[in-house]
XYZ file of C-alpha atoms in Angstrom:
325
model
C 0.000 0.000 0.000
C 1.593 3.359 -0.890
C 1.841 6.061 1.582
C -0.282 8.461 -0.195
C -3.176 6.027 -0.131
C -2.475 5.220 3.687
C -2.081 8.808 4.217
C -5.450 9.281 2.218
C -7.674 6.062 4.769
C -5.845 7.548 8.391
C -7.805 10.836 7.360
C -10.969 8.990 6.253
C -10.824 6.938 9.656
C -10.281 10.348 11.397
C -13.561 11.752 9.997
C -15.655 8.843 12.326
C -14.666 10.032 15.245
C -15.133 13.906 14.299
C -18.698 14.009 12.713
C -19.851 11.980 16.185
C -18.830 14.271 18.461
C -20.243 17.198 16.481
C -23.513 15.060 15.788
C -23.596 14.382 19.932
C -22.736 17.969 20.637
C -25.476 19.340 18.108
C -28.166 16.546 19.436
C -27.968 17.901 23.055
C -27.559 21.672 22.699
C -30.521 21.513 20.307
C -32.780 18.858 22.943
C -31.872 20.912 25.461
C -32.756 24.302 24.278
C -36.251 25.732 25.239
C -38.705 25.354 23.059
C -41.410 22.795 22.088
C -41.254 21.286 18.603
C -45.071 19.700 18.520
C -46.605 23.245 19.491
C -44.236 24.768 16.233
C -45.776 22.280 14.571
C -49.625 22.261 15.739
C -49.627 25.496 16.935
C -50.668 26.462 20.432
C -54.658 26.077 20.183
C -54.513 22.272 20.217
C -55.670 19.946 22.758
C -53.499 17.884 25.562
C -54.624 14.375 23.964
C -53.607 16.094 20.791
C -50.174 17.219 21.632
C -49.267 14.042 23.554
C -50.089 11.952 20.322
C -47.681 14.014 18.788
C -44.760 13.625 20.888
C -45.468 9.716 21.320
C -45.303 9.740 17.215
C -42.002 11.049 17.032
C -40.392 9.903 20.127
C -40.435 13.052 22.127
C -42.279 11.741 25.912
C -39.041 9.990 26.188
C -35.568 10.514 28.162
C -32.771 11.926 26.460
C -30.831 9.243 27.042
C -33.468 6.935 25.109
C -34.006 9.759 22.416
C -30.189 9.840 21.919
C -29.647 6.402 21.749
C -32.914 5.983 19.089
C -31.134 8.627 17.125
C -27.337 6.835 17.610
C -29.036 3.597 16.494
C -31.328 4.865 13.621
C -27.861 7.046 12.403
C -26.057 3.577 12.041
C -28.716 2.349 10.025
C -28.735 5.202 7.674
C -31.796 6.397 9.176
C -31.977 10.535 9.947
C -35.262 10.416 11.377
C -38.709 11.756 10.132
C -38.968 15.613 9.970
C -41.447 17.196 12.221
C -42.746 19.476 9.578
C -42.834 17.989 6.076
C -43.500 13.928 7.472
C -40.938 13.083 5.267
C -37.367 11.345 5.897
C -35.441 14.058 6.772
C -32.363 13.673 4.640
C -34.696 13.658 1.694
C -36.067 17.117 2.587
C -32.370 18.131 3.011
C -30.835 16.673 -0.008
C -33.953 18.025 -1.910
C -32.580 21.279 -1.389
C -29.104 21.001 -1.708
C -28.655 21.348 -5.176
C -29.692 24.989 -4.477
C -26.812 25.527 -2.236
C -24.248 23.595 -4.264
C -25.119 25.772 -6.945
C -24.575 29.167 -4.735
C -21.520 27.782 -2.916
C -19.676 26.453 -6.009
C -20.122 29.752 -7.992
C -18.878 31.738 -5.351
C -15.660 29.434 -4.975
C -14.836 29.050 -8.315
C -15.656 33.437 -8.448
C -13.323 34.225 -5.677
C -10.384 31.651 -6.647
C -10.373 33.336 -9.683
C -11.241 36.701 -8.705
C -8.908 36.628 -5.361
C -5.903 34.985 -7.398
C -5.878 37.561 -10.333
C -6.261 40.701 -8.236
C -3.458 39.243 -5.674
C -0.775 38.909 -8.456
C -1.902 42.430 -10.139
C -1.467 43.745 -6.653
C 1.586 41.645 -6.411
C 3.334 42.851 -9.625
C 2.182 46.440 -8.990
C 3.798 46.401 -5.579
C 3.537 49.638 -3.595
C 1.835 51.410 -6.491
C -1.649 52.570 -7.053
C -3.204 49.507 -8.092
C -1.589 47.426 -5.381
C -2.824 50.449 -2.785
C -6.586 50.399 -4.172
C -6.669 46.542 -4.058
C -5.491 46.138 -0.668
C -8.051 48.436 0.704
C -11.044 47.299 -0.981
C -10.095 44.090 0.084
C -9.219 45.036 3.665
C -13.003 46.844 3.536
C -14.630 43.817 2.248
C -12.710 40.866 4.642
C -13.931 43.194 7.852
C -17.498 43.659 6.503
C -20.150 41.245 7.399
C -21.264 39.532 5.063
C -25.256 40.215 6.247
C -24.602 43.409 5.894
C -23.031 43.458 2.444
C -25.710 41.867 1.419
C -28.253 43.844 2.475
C -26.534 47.307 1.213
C -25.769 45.355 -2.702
C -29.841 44.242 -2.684
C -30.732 47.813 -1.628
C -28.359 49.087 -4.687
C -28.416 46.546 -7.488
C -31.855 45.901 -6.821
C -33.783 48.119 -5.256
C -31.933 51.260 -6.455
C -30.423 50.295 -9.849
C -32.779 47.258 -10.566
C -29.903 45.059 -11.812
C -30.988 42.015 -10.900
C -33.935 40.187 -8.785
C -34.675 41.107 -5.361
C -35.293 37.859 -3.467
C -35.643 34.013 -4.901
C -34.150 31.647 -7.220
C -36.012 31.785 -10.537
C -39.413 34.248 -11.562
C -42.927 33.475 -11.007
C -43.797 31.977 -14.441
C -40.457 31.535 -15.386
C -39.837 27.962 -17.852
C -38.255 25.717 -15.543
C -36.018 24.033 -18.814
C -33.919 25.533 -21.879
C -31.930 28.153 -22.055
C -34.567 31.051 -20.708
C -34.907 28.965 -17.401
C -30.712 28.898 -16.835
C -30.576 32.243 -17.653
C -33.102 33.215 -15.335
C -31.638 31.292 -12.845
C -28.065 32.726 -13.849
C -29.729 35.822 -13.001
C -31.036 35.211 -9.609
C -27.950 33.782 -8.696
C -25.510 36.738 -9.735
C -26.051 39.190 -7.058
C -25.947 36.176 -3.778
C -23.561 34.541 -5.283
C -21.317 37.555 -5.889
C -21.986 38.628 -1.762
C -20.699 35.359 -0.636
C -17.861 35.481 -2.672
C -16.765 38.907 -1.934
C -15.273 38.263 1.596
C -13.780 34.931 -0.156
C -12.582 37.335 -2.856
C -10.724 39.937 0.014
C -9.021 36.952 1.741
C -7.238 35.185 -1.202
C -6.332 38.572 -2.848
C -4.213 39.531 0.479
C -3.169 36.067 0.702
C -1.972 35.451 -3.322
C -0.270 38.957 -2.925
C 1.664 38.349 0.063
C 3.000 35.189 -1.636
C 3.637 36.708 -4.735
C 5.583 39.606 -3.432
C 7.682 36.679 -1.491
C 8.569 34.607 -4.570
C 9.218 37.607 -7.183
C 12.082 38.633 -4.618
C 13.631 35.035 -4.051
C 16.933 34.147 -5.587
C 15.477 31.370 -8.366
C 13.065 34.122 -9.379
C 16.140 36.526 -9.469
C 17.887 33.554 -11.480
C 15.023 33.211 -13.905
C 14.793 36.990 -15.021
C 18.984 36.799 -14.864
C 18.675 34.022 -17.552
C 16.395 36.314 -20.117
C 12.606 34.887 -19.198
C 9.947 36.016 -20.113
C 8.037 38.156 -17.651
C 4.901 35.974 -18.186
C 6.084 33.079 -17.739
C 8.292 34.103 -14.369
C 5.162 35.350 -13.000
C 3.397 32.872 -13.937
C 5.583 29.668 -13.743
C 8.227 30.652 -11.350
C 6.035 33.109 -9.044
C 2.857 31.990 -9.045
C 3.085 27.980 -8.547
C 4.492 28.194 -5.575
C 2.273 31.403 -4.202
C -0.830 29.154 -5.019
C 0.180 26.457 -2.135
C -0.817 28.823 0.621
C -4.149 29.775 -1.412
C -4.712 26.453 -1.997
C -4.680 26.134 1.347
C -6.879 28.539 3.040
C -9.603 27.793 0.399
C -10.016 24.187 1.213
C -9.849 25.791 5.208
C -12.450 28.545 4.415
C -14.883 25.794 2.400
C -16.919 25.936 5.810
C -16.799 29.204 6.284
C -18.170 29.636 3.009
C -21.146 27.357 3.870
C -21.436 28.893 6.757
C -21.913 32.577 4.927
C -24.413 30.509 2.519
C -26.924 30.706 5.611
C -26.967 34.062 5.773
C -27.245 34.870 2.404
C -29.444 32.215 1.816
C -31.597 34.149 4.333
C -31.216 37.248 3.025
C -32.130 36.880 -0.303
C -34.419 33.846 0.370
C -32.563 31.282 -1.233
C -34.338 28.189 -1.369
C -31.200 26.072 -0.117
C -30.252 24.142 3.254
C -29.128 27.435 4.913
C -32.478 29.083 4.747
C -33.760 25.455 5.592
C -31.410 25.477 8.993
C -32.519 28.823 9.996
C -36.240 27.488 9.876
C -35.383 24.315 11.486
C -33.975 25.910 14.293
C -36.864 27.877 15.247
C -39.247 24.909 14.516
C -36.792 22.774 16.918
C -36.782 20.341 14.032
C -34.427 17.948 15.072
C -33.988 15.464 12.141
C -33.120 17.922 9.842
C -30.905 20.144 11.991
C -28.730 17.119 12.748
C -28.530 16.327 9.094
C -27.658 19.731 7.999
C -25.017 19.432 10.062
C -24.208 15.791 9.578
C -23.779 16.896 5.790
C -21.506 20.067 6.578
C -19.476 18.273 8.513
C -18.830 15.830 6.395
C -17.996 18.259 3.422
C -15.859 20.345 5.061
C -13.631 17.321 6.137
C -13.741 15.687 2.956
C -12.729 19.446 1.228
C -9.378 19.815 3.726
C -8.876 16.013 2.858
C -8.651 17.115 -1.054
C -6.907 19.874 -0.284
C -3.932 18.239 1.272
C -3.968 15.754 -1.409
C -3.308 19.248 -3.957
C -1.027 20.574 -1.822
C 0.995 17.743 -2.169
C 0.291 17.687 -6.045
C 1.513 21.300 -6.567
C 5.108 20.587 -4.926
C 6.513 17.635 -5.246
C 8.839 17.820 -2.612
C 5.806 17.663 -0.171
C 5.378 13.897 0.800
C 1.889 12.962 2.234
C 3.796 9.881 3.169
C 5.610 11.509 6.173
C 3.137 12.844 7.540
């Protein structure tokens, strides 16, 4: 067995262990919050025989202890429980609207990679000038700004103000749900959110790919290449910017939760119909089932992103050996 495929099953074995103890930790602070589930659910004008019907059907008269070890049991079996609100499985009801957040998370990754890269080596090459000085401080602006907040000030703007693009929601009322009018509409939609969630992605590379940059156009085999007669292109490019990207490559598999995590709150604020906005109504329902497999899900992707990201690290310089670790 090679190391890099040993390396590769002592991180998949580590990811057991860590998604339990976040699934145990989420199961009690969300069981032992106040709050009633079955009166979210039936409201608060039902009867006593009505409401105790309810909690027998999904398990709620009993002990913690017996709900948590239903739940540890039923998790081993592949079962997430039964969501309070929809009576359907619950990792149906999330996976049903994942695709929504895929969509909004992957577009602002693959936006502020790009994005963050290209403005840190313009910054980078420009050191100390006016374009490195304008890109450091919108970026510095943007990485301190919530991301709420940004969001709210680009709908008021783009929206409201300049009407750019759609206020709230993923496609229009009436909108064809196939061909190319129904991507573009949804194209459309997803512009403005997914530009917001990238923008704080976007600050954080930039600083990060310029910082690099600046590090690797003043080493000596940089000094070597431009001694020899390269090409400015390709020393920024090949000799610069290869190794700069190891860092980057880094803190974007590292900030893949953080990203999800800004997904809620865009998701809210421009009702996106994905798991964040789901979470957010979960947790004031008290719905269990699909809380935990929100999270069970995020967990899982976040370790499985720092897992690939490793694996590129190593792929960008050779010299890195997964083996030894």
């Amino acid at each position: 067995m090679s190391g890099d495929l040993r390396y590769v099953l002592r991180r998949l074995a580590q990811l057991l262990p860590a998604v339990a103890g976040i699934l145990l930790i989420t199961f009690l602070i969300v069981e032992l919050s106040p709050g009633d589930p079955v009166t979210s659910l039936a409201g608060q004008s039902g009867d006593a025989e009505y409401y105790a019907r309810m909690r027998e059907r999904f398990g709620l008269d009993q002990p913690l202890h017996v709900r948590l070890r239903t739940y540890v049991a039923n998790v081993l079996r592949g079962d997430l429980g039964t969501s309070y609100i929809h009576g359907r499985p619950a990792l149906e009801v999330v996976l049903g609207r994942l695709p929504a957040t895929l969509l909004l998370a992957g577009t602002s990754l693959v936006i502020s990679s790009f994005v963050g890269v290209a403005l840190g080596v313009a910054a980078a090459i420009r050191s100390g000038g006016l374009v490195d000085t304008a890109i450091t401080t919108v970026s510095l602006g943007f990485y301190a700004a919530p991301v709420f907040w940004v969001g709210l000030m680009a709908m008021i703007v783009f929206s409201l103000r300049l009407d750019l693009f759609p206020v709230t929601g993923m496609s229009s009322l009436g909108a064809s749900e196939g061909g190319l009018a129904g991507v573009l509409d949804i194209a459309h939609h997803l512009a403005l959110p997914a530009l917001v969630l990238a923008s704080q992605e976007i600050a954080a590379i930039a600083r990060l790919t310029r910082s690099g940059m600046i590090e690797q156009l003043r080493s000596d085999h940089v000094r070597t290449a431009v001694a020899k007669g390269a090409r400015r292109l390709r020393v920024v490019t090949h000799h610069g910017l290869r190794l700069a990207l190891l860092p980057v490559i880094t803190i974007v598999g590292a900030r893949v939760g953080h990203l999800l995590a800004g997904a809620i709150v865009v998701e809210f604020v421009f009702s996106w119909p994905g798991i964040g906005r789901l979470m957010v109504t979960a947790v004031g329902d008290g719905n269990t089932p699909v809380l935990l497999s929100i999270v069970l899900l995020v967990a899982v992707s976040v370790i499985l992103a720092n897992l690939i990201t490793d694996l590129a690290y190593g792929w960008l310089d050779p010299r890195i050996r997964l083996r030894a670790r």
